mmCIF file with all atom_site columns, C-alpha atoms and ligand atoms in Angstrom:
data_model
loop_
_atom_site.group_PDB
_atom_site.id
_atom_site.type_symbol
_atom_site.label_atom_id
_atom_site.label_alt_id
_atom_site.label_comp_id
_atom_site.label_asym_id
_atom_site.label_entity_id
_atom_site.label_seq_id
_atom_site.pdbx_PDB_ins_code
_atom_site.Cartn_x
_atom_site.Cartn_y
_atom_site.Cartn_z
_atom_site.occupancy
_atom_site.B_iso_or_equiv
_atom_site.pdbx_formal_charge
_atom_site.auth_seq_id
_atom_site.auth_comp_id
_atom_site.auth_asym_id
_atom_site.auth_atom_id
_atom_site.pdbx_PDB_model_num
ATOM   1   C  CA  . MET X 1 1   ? 161.689 71.269 91.301  1.00 51.00 ? 1   MET X CA  1
ATOM   2   C  CA  . ALA X 1 2   ? 160.462 68.745 93.866  1.00 48.00 ? 2   ALA X CA  1
ATOM   3   C  CA  . ASP X 1 3   ? 161.228 65.119 93.066  1.00 49.00 ? 3   ASP X CA  1
ATOM   4   C  CA  . SER X 1 4   ? 158.682 62.761 94.567  1.00 49.00 ? 4   SER X CA  1
ATOM   5   C  CA  . GLN X 1 5   ? 161.439 60.134 95.028  1.00 69.00 ? 5   GLN X CA  1
ATOM   6   C  CA  . THR X 1 6   ? 163.342 62.422 97.376  1.00 92.00 ? 6   THR X CA  1
ATOM   7   C  CA  . PRO X 1 7   ? 161.762 63.348 100.712 1.00 95.00 ? 7   PRO X CA  1
ATOM   8   C  CA  . GLY X 1 8   ? 161.026 66.990 101.256 1.00 98.00 ? 8   GLY X CA  1
ATOM   9   C  CA  . VAL X 1 9   ? 161.692 69.010 104.394 1.00 98.00 ? 9   VAL X CA  1
ATOM   10  C  CA  . LEU X 1 10  ? 159.760 70.730 107.138 1.00 98.00 ? 10  LEU X CA  1
ATOM   11  C  CA  . GLU X 1 11  ? 161.135 74.062 108.328 1.00 99.00 ? 11  GLU X CA  1
ATOM   12  C  CA  . VAL X 1 12  ? 159.478 75.621 111.376 1.00 99.00 ? 12  VAL X CA  1
ATOM   13  C  CA  . ILE X 1 13  ? 159.903 79.312 112.150 1.00 98.00 ? 13  ILE X CA  1
ATOM   14  C  CA  . THR X 1 14  ? 158.723 80.192 115.632 1.00 98.00 ? 14  THR X CA  1
ATOM   15  C  CA  . GLY X 1 15  ? 158.949 82.711 118.485 1.00 98.00 ? 15  GLY X CA  1
ATOM   16  C  CA  . PRO X 1 16  ? 156.738 85.397 120.054 1.00 98.00 ? 16  PRO X CA  1
ATOM   17  C  CA  . MET X 1 17  ? 154.888 88.174 118.259 1.00 96.00 ? 17  MET X CA  1
ATOM   18  C  CA  . PHE X 1 18  ? 157.155 90.740 116.592 1.00 96.00 ? 18  PHE X CA  1
ATOM   19  C  CA  . SER X 1 19  ? 160.067 88.278 116.416 1.00 98.00 ? 19  SER X CA  1
ATOM   20  C  CA  . GLY X 1 20  ? 160.141 88.370 112.612 1.00 97.00 ? 20  GLY X CA  1
ATOM   21  C  CA  . LYS X 1 21  ? 158.449 85.038 111.818 1.00 98.00 ? 21  LYS X CA  1
ATOM   22  C  CA  . SER X 1 22  ? 156.413 86.414 108.921 1.00 97.00 ? 22  SER X CA  1
ATOM   23  C  CA  . GLU X 1 23  ? 159.402 88.417 107.706 1.00 97.00 ? 23  GLU X CA  1
ATOM   24  C  CA  . GLU X 1 24  ? 161.539 85.243 107.672 1.00 98.00 ? 24  GLU X CA  1
ATOM   25  C  CA  . LEU X 1 25  ? 158.806 83.192 105.989 1.00 98.00 ? 25  LEU X CA  1
ATOM   26  C  CA  . ILE X 1 26  ? 158.395 85.885 103.305 1.00 97.00 ? 26  ILE X CA  1
ATOM   27  C  CA  . ARG X 1 27  ? 162.186 86.031 102.822 1.00 98.00 ? 27  ARG X CA  1
ATOM   28  C  CA  . ARG X 1 28  ? 162.410 82.256 102.280 1.00 98.00 ? 28  ARG X CA  1
ATOM   29  C  CA  . LEU X 1 29  ? 159.427 82.210 99.909  1.00 98.00 ? 29  LEU X CA  1
ATOM   30  C  CA  . LYS X 1 30  ? 160.837 85.082 97.853  1.00 97.00 ? 30  LYS X CA  1
ATOM   31  C  CA  . ARG X 1 31  ? 164.207 83.331 97.560  1.00 98.00 ? 31  ARG X CA  1
ATOM   32  C  CA  . ALA X 1 32  ? 162.476 80.137 96.454  1.00 98.00 ? 32  ALA X CA  1
ATOM   33  C  CA  . ARG X 1 33  ? 160.712 82.107 93.716  1.00 97.00 ? 33  ARG X CA  1
ATOM   34  C  CA  . ILE X 1 34  ? 164.045 83.583 92.609  1.00 98.00 ? 34  ILE X CA  1
ATOM   35  C  CA  . ALA X 1 35  ? 165.249 79.977 92.318  1.00 98.00 ? 35  ALA X CA  1
ATOM   36  C  CA  . ARG X 1 36  ? 162.248 79.433 89.984  1.00 98.00 ? 36  ARG X CA  1
ATOM   37  C  CA  . GLN X 1 37  ? 160.490 77.175 92.430  1.00 98.00 ? 37  GLN X CA  1
ATOM   38  C  CA  . ARG X 1 38  ? 156.742 77.173 92.470  1.00 98.00 ? 38  ARG X CA  1
ATOM   39  C  CA  . VAL X 1 39  ? 155.455 78.561 95.729  1.00 98.00 ? 39  VAL X CA  1
ATOM   40  C  CA  . LEU X 1 40  ? 152.050 78.529 97.415  1.00 98.00 ? 40  LEU X CA  1
ATOM   41  C  CA  . CYS X 1 41  ? 151.338 80.162 100.753 1.00 98.00 ? 41  CYS X CA  1
ATOM   42  C  CA  . PHE X 1 42  ? 148.365 79.819 103.095 1.00 97.00 ? 42  PHE X CA  1
ATOM   43  C  CA  . LYS X 1 43  ? 147.126 81.569 106.205 1.00 96.00 ? 43  LYS X CA  1
ATOM   44  C  CA  . PRO X 1 44  ? 144.108 81.081 108.454 1.00 94.00 ? 44  PRO X CA  1
ATOM   45  C  CA  . ASP X 1 45  ? 141.346 83.467 107.462 1.00 90.00 ? 45  ASP X CA  1
ATOM   46  C  CA  . ILE X 1 46  ? 141.082 84.821 111.005 1.00 81.00 ? 46  ILE X CA  1
ATOM   47  C  CA  . ASP X 1 47  ? 144.342 86.624 110.292 1.00 57.00 ? 47  ASP X CA  1
ATOM   48  C  CA  . LEU X 1 48  ? 143.015 89.386 108.044 1.00 60.00 ? 48  LEU X CA  1
ATOM   49  C  CA  . ARG X 1 49  ? 145.025 92.154 109.685 1.00 59.00 ? 49  ARG X CA  1
ATOM   50  C  CA  . TYR X 1 50  ? 146.388 93.700 106.534 1.00 60.00 ? 50  TYR X CA  1
ATOM   51  C  CA  . SER X 1 51  ? 145.042 91.914 103.522 1.00 66.00 ? 51  SER X CA  1
ATOM   52  C  CA  . GLN X 1 52  ? 142.711 89.120 102.467 1.00 74.00 ? 52  GLN X CA  1
ATOM   53  C  CA  . THR X 1 53  ? 145.149 87.706 99.944  1.00 85.00 ? 53  THR X CA  1
ATOM   54  C  CA  . SER X 1 54  ? 148.594 88.132 101.372 1.00 89.00 ? 54  SER X CA  1
ATOM   55  C  CA  . ILE X 1 55  ? 150.611 87.650 104.512 1.00 90.00 ? 55  ILE X CA  1
ATOM   56  C  CA  . ALA X 1 56  ? 152.295 90.722 105.926 1.00 88.00 ? 56  ALA X CA  1
ATOM   57  C  CA  . SER X 1 57  ? 154.995 91.374 108.493 1.00 89.00 ? 57  SER X CA  1
ATOM   58  C  CA  . HIS X 1 58  ? 154.948 94.206 111.014 1.00 89.00 ? 58  HIS X CA  1
ATOM   59  C  CA  . SER X 1 59  ? 157.680 95.722 108.871 1.00 86.00 ? 59  SER X CA  1
ATOM   60  C  CA  . SER X 1 60  ? 155.265 95.805 105.903 1.00 88.00 ? 60  SER X CA  1
ATOM   61  C  CA  . GLN X 1 61  ? 156.806 93.026 103.826 1.00 90.00 ? 61  GLN X CA  1
ATOM   62  C  CA  . THR X 1 62  ? 154.165 91.028 102.005 1.00 92.00 ? 62  THR X CA  1
ATOM   63  C  CA  . HIS X 1 63  ? 153.709 87.800 100.076 1.00 92.00 ? 63  HIS X CA  1
ATOM   64  C  CA  . GLU X 1 64  ? 150.645 86.497 98.295  1.00 95.00 ? 64  GLU X CA  1
ATOM   65  C  CA  . ALA X 1 65  ? 148.727 83.960 100.395 1.00 96.00 ? 65  ALA X CA  1
ATOM   66  C  CA  . THR X 1 66  ? 145.439 82.100 100.189 1.00 96.00 ? 66  THR X CA  1
ATOM   67  C  CA  . PRO X 1 67  ? 143.257 82.527 103.282 1.00 95.00 ? 67  PRO X CA  1
ATOM   68  C  CA  . VAL X 1 68  ? 141.665 79.263 104.432 1.00 96.00 ? 68  VAL X CA  1
ATOM   69  C  CA  . ALA X 1 69  ? 138.927 78.663 107.007 1.00 95.00 ? 69  ALA X CA  1
ATOM   70  C  CA  . SER X 1 70  ? 140.159 75.217 108.065 1.00 95.00 ? 70  SER X CA  1
ATOM   71  C  CA  . LEU X 1 71  ? 142.699 72.504 107.406 1.00 96.00 ? 71  LEU X CA  1
ATOM   72  C  CA  . GLU X 1 72  ? 140.175 70.852 105.080 1.00 97.00 ? 72  GLU X CA  1
ATOM   73  C  CA  . ASP X 1 73  ? 140.019 74.101 103.091 1.00 97.00 ? 73  ASP X CA  1
ATOM   74  C  CA  . LEU X 1 74  ? 143.794 74.197 102.907 1.00 98.00 ? 74  LEU X CA  1
ATOM   75  C  CA  . ARG X 1 75  ? 143.900 70.629 101.641 1.00 97.00 ? 75  ARG X CA  1
ATOM   76  C  CA  . ALA X 1 76  ? 141.119 71.318 99.115  1.00 97.00 ? 76  ALA X CA  1
ATOM   77  C  CA  . ALA X 1 77  ? 142.977 74.378 97.781  1.00 97.00 ? 77  ALA X CA  1
ATOM   78  C  CA  . LEU X 1 78  ? 146.389 72.707 97.689  1.00 98.00 ? 78  LEU X CA  1
ATOM   79  C  CA  . TYR X 1 79  ? 145.882 69.135 96.495  1.00 97.00 ? 79  TYR X CA  1
ATOM   80  C  CA  . PRO X 1 80  ? 144.407 69.804 93.017  1.00 97.00 ? 80  PRO X CA  1
ATOM   81  C  CA  . GLN X 1 81  ? 147.559 71.790 92.150  1.00 96.00 ? 81  GLN X CA  1
ATOM   82  C  CA  . LEU X 1 82  ? 150.072 69.821 94.210  1.00 97.00 ? 82  LEU X CA  1
ATOM   83  C  CA  . ASP X 1 83  ? 151.958 68.605 91.118  1.00 97.00 ? 83  ASP X CA  1
ATOM   84  C  CA  . GLN X 1 84  ? 152.686 72.221 90.222  1.00 97.00 ? 84  GLN X CA  1
ATOM   85  C  CA  . VAL X 1 85  ? 153.991 73.198 93.653  1.00 98.00 ? 85  VAL X CA  1
ATOM   86  C  CA  . ASP X 1 86  ? 157.504 72.844 95.104  1.00 98.00 ? 86  ASP X CA  1
ATOM   87  C  CA  . VAL X 1 87  ? 157.313 74.987 98.236  1.00 98.00 ? 87  VAL X CA  1
ATOM   88  C  CA  . ILE X 1 88  ? 154.360 75.353 100.603 1.00 98.00 ? 88  ILE X CA  1
ATOM   89  C  CA  . GLY X 1 89  ? 154.315 78.137 103.196 1.00 98.00 ? 89  GLY X CA  1
ATOM   90  C  CA  . VAL X 1 90  ? 151.874 78.463 106.093 1.00 98.00 ? 90  VAL X CA  1
ATOM   91  C  CA  . ASP X 1 91  ? 151.757 81.501 108.384 1.00 97.00 ? 91  ASP X CA  1
ATOM   92  C  CA  . GLU X 1 92  ? 150.034 81.669 111.807 1.00 96.00 ? 92  GLU X CA  1
ATOM   93  C  CA  . VAL X 1 93  ? 150.173 77.878 111.915 1.00 97.00 ? 93  VAL X CA  1
ATOM   94  C  CA  . GLN X 1 94  ? 149.298 77.874 115.655 1.00 96.00 ? 94  GLN X CA  1
ATOM   95  C  CA  . PHE X 1 95  ? 145.628 78.360 114.769 1.00 95.00 ? 95  PHE X CA  1
ATOM   96  C  CA  . PHE X 1 96  ? 145.333 75.035 112.935 1.00 96.00 ? 96  PHE X CA  1
ATOM   97  C  CA  . SER X 1 97  ? 144.334 71.723 114.526 1.00 96.00 ? 97  SER X CA  1
ATOM   98  C  CA  . ALA X 1 98  ? 146.668 68.860 115.433 1.00 97.00 ? 98  ALA X CA  1
ATOM   99  C  CA  . ALA X 1 99  ? 145.828 67.287 112.056 1.00 97.00 ? 99  ALA X CA  1
ATOM   100 C  CA  . ILE X 1 100 ? 148.284 69.702 110.438 1.00 98.00 ? 100 ILE X CA  1
ATOM   101 C  CA  . LEU X 1 101 ? 151.036 67.333 111.624 1.00 98.00 ? 101 LEU X CA  1
ATOM   102 C  CA  . PRO X 1 102 ? 150.047 64.338 109.430 1.00 98.00 ? 102 PRO X CA  1
ATOM   103 C  CA  . LEU X 1 103 ? 149.399 66.761 106.561 1.00 98.00 ? 103 LEU X CA  1
ATOM   104 C  CA  . ALA X 1 104 ? 152.922 68.155 106.891 1.00 98.00 ? 104 ALA X CA  1
ATOM   105 C  CA  . LEU X 1 105 ? 154.380 64.616 106.993 1.00 98.00 ? 105 LEU X CA  1
ATOM   106 C  CA  . GLN X 1 106 ? 152.415 63.657 103.899 1.00 98.00 ? 106 GLN X CA  1
ATOM   107 C  CA  . LEU X 1 107 ? 153.700 66.695 101.995 1.00 98.00 ? 107 LEU X CA  1
ATOM   108 C  CA  . ILE X 1 108 ? 157.271 65.901 103.043 1.00 98.00 ? 108 ILE X CA  1
ATOM   109 C  CA  . ALA X 1 109 ? 156.832 62.308 101.821 1.00 97.00 ? 109 ALA X CA  1
ATOM   110 C  CA  . LEU X 1 110 ? 155.753 63.761 98.470  1.00 97.00 ? 110 LEU X CA  1
ATOM   111 C  CA  . GLY X 1 111 ? 159.021 65.679 98.239  1.00 98.00 ? 111 GLY X CA  1
ATOM   112 C  CA  . LYS X 1 112 ? 157.721 69.124 99.137  1.00 98.00 ? 112 LYS X CA  1
ATOM   113 C  CA  . ARG X 1 113 ? 159.549 71.839 101.036 1.00 98.00 ? 113 ARG X CA  1
ATOM   114 C  CA  . VAL X 1 114 ? 157.117 72.902 103.757 1.00 98.00 ? 114 VAL X CA  1
ATOM   115 C  CA  . ILE X 1 115 ? 157.769 76.099 105.727 1.00 98.00 ? 115 ILE X CA  1
ATOM   116 C  CA  . MET X 1 116 ? 155.503 76.777 108.691 1.00 98.00 ? 116 MET X CA  1
ATOM   117 C  CA  . ALA X 1 117 ? 155.615 79.924 110.829 1.00 98.00 ? 117 ALA X CA  1
ATOM   118 C  CA  . GLY X 1 118 ? 153.730 80.444 114.064 1.00 98.00 ? 118 GLY X CA  1
ATOM   119 C  CA  . LEU X 1 119 ? 153.730 81.327 117.746 1.00 97.00 ? 119 LEU X CA  1
ATOM   120 C  CA  . ASP X 1 120 ? 155.311 78.766 120.062 1.00 97.00 ? 120 ASP X CA  1
ATOM   121 C  CA  . THR X 1 121 ? 153.484 80.035 123.155 1.00 96.00 ? 121 THR X CA  1
ATOM   122 C  CA  . THR X 1 122 ? 150.166 81.701 123.975 1.00 92.00 ? 122 THR X CA  1
ATOM   123 C  CA  . PHE X 1 123 ? 149.948 84.939 125.957 1.00 88.00 ? 123 PHE X CA  1
ATOM   124 C  CA  . ALA X 1 124 ? 149.524 82.695 128.999 1.00 90.00 ? 124 ALA X CA  1
ATOM   125 C  CA  . GLY X 1 125 ? 153.025 81.410 128.248 1.00 94.00 ? 125 GLY X CA  1
ATOM   126 C  CA  . GLU X 1 126 ? 151.854 77.897 127.360 1.00 94.00 ? 126 GLU X CA  1
ATOM   127 C  CA  . PRO X 1 127 ? 152.728 75.831 124.267 1.00 96.00 ? 127 PRO X CA  1
ATOM   128 C  CA  . PHE X 1 128 ? 150.459 76.892 121.414 1.00 95.00 ? 128 PHE X CA  1
ATOM   129 C  CA  . GLY X 1 129 ? 148.361 74.315 119.518 1.00 96.00 ? 129 GLY X CA  1
ATOM   130 C  CA  . PRO X 1 130 ? 150.202 72.093 117.018 1.00 98.00 ? 130 PRO X CA  1
ATOM   131 C  CA  . VAL X 1 131 ? 153.431 74.136 117.003 1.00 98.00 ? 131 VAL X CA  1
ATOM   132 C  CA  . PRO X 1 132 ? 155.369 72.087 119.622 1.00 98.00 ? 132 PRO X CA  1
ATOM   133 C  CA  . ASN X 1 133 ? 154.661 68.855 117.716 1.00 98.00 ? 133 ASN X CA  1
ATOM   134 C  CA  . LEU X 1 134 ? 155.623 70.430 114.400 1.00 98.00 ? 134 LEU X CA  1
ATOM   135 C  CA  . MET X 1 135 ? 158.883 71.585 115.993 1.00 98.00 ? 135 MET X CA  1
ATOM   136 C  CA  . ALA X 1 136 ? 159.544 68.025 117.155 1.00 98.00 ? 136 ALA X CA  1
ATOM   137 C  CA  . VAL X 1 137 ? 159.357 66.494 113.682 1.00 98.00 ? 137 VAL X CA  1
ATOM   138 C  CA  . ALA X 1 138 ? 160.861 69.416 111.748 1.00 98.00 ? 138 ALA X CA  1
ATOM   139 C  CA  . ASP X 1 139 ? 164.139 69.231 109.839 1.00 98.00 ? 139 ASP X CA  1
ATOM   140 C  CA  . THR X 1 140 ? 165.005 72.695 111.076 1.00 98.00 ? 140 THR X CA  1
ATOM   141 C  CA  . VAL X 1 141 ? 163.542 74.934 113.764 1.00 98.00 ? 141 VAL X CA  1
ATOM   142 C  CA  . THR X 1 142 ? 164.311 78.636 113.722 1.00 98.00 ? 142 THR X CA  1
ATOM   143 C  CA  . LYS X 1 143 ? 163.369 80.070 117.089 1.00 98.00 ? 143 LYS X CA  1
ATOM   144 C  CA  . LEU X 1 144 ? 163.433 83.841 116.839 1.00 98.00 ? 144 LEU X CA  1
ATOM   145 C  CA  . SER X 1 145 ? 163.276 86.360 119.642 1.00 98.00 ? 145 SER X CA  1
ATOM   146 C  CA  . ALA X 1 146 ? 161.822 89.856 119.622 1.00 98.00 ? 146 ALA X CA  1
ATOM   147 C  CA  . VAL X 1 147 ? 162.975 92.861 121.635 1.00 98.00 ? 147 VAL X CA  1
ATOM   148 C  CA  . CYS X 1 148 ? 161.475 93.262 125.122 1.00 98.00 ? 148 CYS X CA  1
ATOM   149 C  CA  . MET X 1 149 ? 159.472 96.484 125.175 1.00 97.00 ? 149 MET X CA  1
ATOM   150 C  CA  . VAL X 1 150 ? 160.347 97.061 128.849 1.00 97.00 ? 150 VAL X CA  1
ATOM   151 C  CA  . CYS X 1 151 ? 164.116 96.551 128.936 1.00 98.00 ? 151 CYS X CA  1
ATOM   152 C  CA  . GLY X 1 152 ? 165.363 95.837 125.413 1.00 98.00 ? 152 GLY X CA  1
ATOM   153 C  CA  . ALA X 1 153 ? 166.556 92.291 126.178 1.00 98.00 ? 153 ALA X CA  1
ATOM   154 C  CA  . ALA X 1 154 ? 165.723 89.330 123.945 1.00 98.00 ? 154 ALA X CA  1
ATOM   155 C  CA  . ALA X 1 155 ? 161.997 88.627 124.257 1.00 98.00 ? 155 ALA X CA  1
ATOM   156 C  CA  . ILE X 1 156 ? 160.604 85.099 124.052 1.00 98.00 ? 156 ILE X CA  1
ATOM   157 C  CA  . HIS X 1 157 ? 157.093 85.924 125.283 1.00 97.00 ? 157 HIS X CA  1
ATOM   158 C  CA  . THR X 1 158 ? 154.010 87.675 123.973 1.00 94.00 ? 158 THR X CA  1
ATOM   159 C  CA  . GLN X 1 159 ? 152.437 89.903 126.637 1.00 93.00 ? 159 GLN X CA  1
ATOM   160 C  CA  . ARG X 1 160 ? 148.757 90.664 126.254 1.00 88.00 ? 160 ARG X CA  1
ATOM   161 C  CA  . LEU X 1 161 ? 148.216 94.267 127.331 1.00 86.00 ? 161 LEU X CA  1
ATOM   162 C  CA  . SER X 1 162 ? 144.456 94.476 127.306 1.00 75.00 ? 162 SER X CA  1
ATOM   163 C  CA  . HIS X 1 163 ? 142.439 93.066 130.186 1.00 67.00 ? 163 HIS X CA  1
ATOM   164 C  CA  . SER X 1 164 ? 139.261 93.499 128.203 1.00 52.00 ? 164 SER X CA  1
ATOM   165 C  CA  . ARG X 1 165 ? 136.796 90.628 127.987 1.00 46.00 ? 165 ARG X CA  1
ATOM   166 C  CA  . GLU X 1 166 ? 136.659 91.088 124.250 1.00 46.00 ? 166 GLU X CA  1
ATOM   167 C  CA  . LEU X 1 167 ? 137.793 88.034 122.353 1.00 42.00 ? 167 LEU X CA  1
ATOM   168 C  CA  . VAL X 1 168 ? 140.855 89.420 120.593 1.00 46.00 ? 168 VAL X CA  1
ATOM   169 C  CA  . VAL X 1 169 ? 142.296 86.675 118.475 1.00 51.00 ? 169 VAL X CA  1
ATOM   170 C  CA  . VAL X 1 170 ? 144.654 88.547 116.213 1.00 57.00 ? 170 VAL X CA  1
ATOM   171 C  CA  . GLY X 1 171 ? 146.162 91.889 116.923 1.00 57.00 ? 171 GLY X CA  1
ATOM   172 C  CA  . ALA X 1 172 ? 149.394 93.788 116.875 1.00 57.00 ? 172 ALA X CA  1
ATOM   173 C  CA  . ALA X 1 173 ? 150.973 96.768 118.573 1.00 60.00 ? 173 ALA X CA  1
ATOM   174 C  CA  . GLY X 1 174 ? 148.874 98.131 121.417 1.00 74.00 ? 174 GLY X CA  1
ATOM   175 C  CA  . ILE X 1 175 ? 147.215 94.799 122.189 1.00 84.00 ? 175 ILE X CA  1
ATOM   176 C  CA  . TYR X 1 176 ? 150.265 92.573 122.442 1.00 89.00 ? 176 TYR X CA  1
ATOM   177 C  CA  . GLU X 1 177 ? 153.847 93.357 123.291 1.00 93.00 ? 177 GLU X CA  1
ATOM   178 C  CA  . ALA X 1 178 ? 157.066 91.334 123.200 1.00 97.00 ? 178 ALA X CA  1
ATOM   179 C  CA  . ARG X 1 179 ? 158.564 90.716 126.661 1.00 97.00 ? 179 ARG X CA  1
ATOM   180 C  CA  . CYS X 1 180 ? 161.595 88.918 128.112 1.00 98.00 ? 180 CYS X CA  1
ATOM   181 C  CA  . ARG X 1 181 ? 161.134 86.308 130.861 1.00 97.00 ? 181 ARG X CA  1
ATOM   182 C  CA  . ALA X 1 182 ? 161.691 88.873 133.620 1.00 97.00 ? 182 ALA X CA  1
ATOM   183 C  CA  . HIS X 1 183 ? 159.004 91.252 132.344 1.00 97.00 ? 183 HIS X CA  1
ATOM   184 C  CA  . PHE X 1 184 ? 156.413 88.734 131.175 1.00 97.00 ? 184 PHE X CA  1
ATOM   185 C  CA  . HIS X 1 185 ? 153.342 88.599 133.425 1.00 94.00 ? 185 HIS X CA  1
ATOM   186 C  CA  . PRO X 1 186 ? 150.856 86.019 132.213 1.00 87.00 ? 186 PRO X CA  1
ATOM   187 C  CA  . PHE X 1 187 ? 147.383 86.516 133.523 1.00 64.00 ? 187 PHE X CA  1
ATOM   188 C  CA  . VAL X 1 188 ? 144.486 84.132 133.404 1.00 56.00 ? 188 VAL X CA  1
ATOM   189 C  CA  . ASP X 1 189 ? 141.071 85.716 133.644 1.00 56.00 ? 189 ASP X CA  1
ATOM   190 C  CA  . GLU X 1 190 ? 137.786 84.985 131.910 1.00 51.00 ? 190 GLU X CA  1
ATOM   191 C  CA  . SER X 1 191 ? 138.884 86.525 128.628 1.00 50.00 ? 191 SER X CA  1
ATOM   192 C  CA  . THR X 1 192 ? 142.107 84.526 128.702 1.00 49.00 ? 192 THR X CA  1
ATOM   193 C  CA  . SER X 1 193 ? 140.394 81.210 129.224 1.00 49.00 ? 193 SER X CA  1
ATOM   194 C  CA  . GLU X 1 194 ? 137.864 82.179 126.550 1.00 47.00 ? 194 GLU X CA  1
ATOM   195 C  CA  . GLN X 1 195 ? 140.658 82.708 124.047 1.00 49.00 ? 195 GLN X CA  1
ATOM   196 C  CA  . LEU X 1 196 ? 142.467 79.536 125.042 1.00 53.00 ? 196 LEU X CA  1
ATOM   197 C  CA  . LYS X 1 197 ? 139.302 77.559 124.318 1.00 54.00 ? 197 LYS X CA  1
ATOM   198 C  CA  . LEU X 1 198 ? 139.263 78.923 120.773 1.00 61.00 ? 198 LEU X CA  1
ATOM   199 C  CA  . PRO X 1 199 ? 138.563 75.948 118.492 1.00 67.00 ? 199 PRO X CA  1
ATOM   200 C  CA  . ALA X 1 200 ? 141.445 75.045 116.166 1.00 79.00 ? 200 ALA X CA  1
ATOM   201 C  CA  . LEU X 1 201 ? 140.833 75.293 112.432 1.00 85.00 ? 201 LEU X CA  1
HETATM 202 P  P1  . LIG G 2 .   ? 155.999 88.138 113.638 1.00 57.08 ? 301 LIG G P1  1
HETATM 203 O  O1  . LIG G 2 .   ? 155.475 87.507 112.382 1.00 57.08 ? 301 LIG G O1  1
HETATM 204 O  O2  . LIG G 2 .   ? 156.940 87.246 114.415 1.00 57.08 ? 301 LIG G O2  1
HETATM 205 O  O3  . LIG G 2 .   ? 154.925 88.705 114.516 1.00 57.08 ? 301 LIG G O3  1
HETATM 206 P  P2  . LIG G 2 .   ? 156.911 90.190 111.862 1.00 57.08 ? 301 LIG G P2  1
HETATM 207 O  O4  . LIG G 2 .   ? 157.757 89.505 110.837 1.00 57.08 ? 301 LIG G O4  1
HETATM 208 O  O5  . LIG G 2 .   ? 155.504 90.513 111.438 1.00 57.08 ? 301 LIG G O5  1
HETATM 209 O  O6  . LIG G 2 .   ? 156.920 89.361 113.230 1.00 57.08 ? 301 LIG G O6  1
HETATM 210 O  O7  . LIG G 2 .   ? 157.544 91.576 112.293 1.00 57.08 ? 301 LIG G O7  1
HETATM 211 C  C1  . LIG G 2 .   ? 158.893 91.728 112.678 1.00 57.08 ? 301 LIG G C1  1
HETATM 212 C  C2  . LIG G 2 .   ? 159.182 93.226 112.678 1.00 57.08 ? 301 LIG G C2  1
HETATM 213 O  O8  . LIG G 2 .   ? 158.417 93.843 113.715 1.00 57.08 ? 301 LIG G O8  1
HETATM 214 C  C3  . LIG G 2 .   ? 160.589 93.622 112.986 1.00 57.08 ? 301 LIG G C3  1
HETATM 215 O  O9  . LIG G 2 .   ? 161.436 93.555 111.864 1.00 57.08 ? 301 LIG G O9  1
HETATM 216 C  C4  . LIG G 2 .   ? 160.423 95.062 113.463 1.00 57.08 ? 301 LIG G C4  1
HETATM 217 O  O10 . LIG G 2 .   ? 160.394 95.937 112.357 1.00 57.08 ? 301 LIG G O10 1
HETATM 218 C  C5  . LIG G 2 .   ? 159.027 95.081 114.051 1.00 57.08 ? 301 LIG G C5  1
HETATM 219 N  N1  . LIG G 2 .   ? 158.960 95.159 115.519 1.00 57.08 ? 301 LIG G N1  1
HETATM 220 C  C6  . LIG G 2 .   ? 158.013 95.843 116.218 1.00 57.08 ? 301 LIG G C6  1
HETATM 221 N  N2  . LIG G 2 .   ? 158.151 95.656 117.546 1.00 57.08 ? 301 LIG G N2  1
HETATM 222 C  C7  . LIG G 2 .   ? 159.203 94.828 117.728 1.00 57.08 ? 301 LIG G C7  1
HETATM 223 C  C8  . LIG G 2 .   ? 159.845 94.235 118.889 1.00 57.08 ? 301 LIG G C8  1
HETATM 224 N  N3  . LIG G 2 .   ? 159.416 94.477 120.125 1.00 57.08 ? 301 LIG G N3  1
HETATM 225 N  N4  . LIG G 2 .   ? 160.888 93.415 118.680 1.00 57.08 ? 301 LIG G N4  1
HETATM 226 C  C9  . LIG G 2 .   ? 161.335 93.184 117.429 1.00 57.08 ? 301 LIG G C9  1
HETATM 227 N  N5  . LIG G 2 .   ? 160.784 93.699 116.318 1.00 57.08 ? 301 LIG G N5  1
HETATM 228 C  C10 . LIG G 2 .   ? 159.726 94.511 116.445 1.00 57.08 ? 301 LIG G C10 1
HETATM 229 MG MG1 . LIG G 2 .   ? 153.548 87.097 111.744 1.00 57.08 ? 302 LIG G MG1 1
#
């Protein structure tokens, strides 16, 4: 159980798509539950790939999660029950605004274990939203790699396959692919810049 006298921790799980971030987050949350800790998990509501009320990995592991439309929503859902929570998980954390950093620090000061998973880079290969700053202040950073779909080497990048102008925010196989440095080809066209201007939650 979290003791408000003892600082909590921030654990960041990062890497490209298909690197197992959600899988690792789900694994840690399940272990915390086995240890009889009280767990809450959140995800941005733009990530409704598999379910409204859970997070899911590409390997079909799931964990209950509350979808939120913004950081304010997350705060509003979490704070009334904060006394009953030991561990707070957030998936797809790259979609939140920079204000997630002070929120994370506040939760740590209150003795919470905070586990945040998200992409470190965009499909243009650039640092993604608040993730670099969260990595900087984290107690631990787990940087996972996927498998490059061209050569099988360790992949640190997310390659967008579609050149369509459609604003694809969240997708999986067929739209994005894991690639190593040698096989990653970022492109910047109108649809890319459109996505990069996506407002943070
Ligand atoms: P993330 O949350 O980082 O996108 P997930 O946890 O959802 O990743 O999925 C990881 C799983 O995706 C792996 O365990 C594996 O079953 C599957 N997978 C599909 N493509 C790849 C790939 N190119 N490299 C590694 N794992 C892959
Ligand atoms: Mg994921």
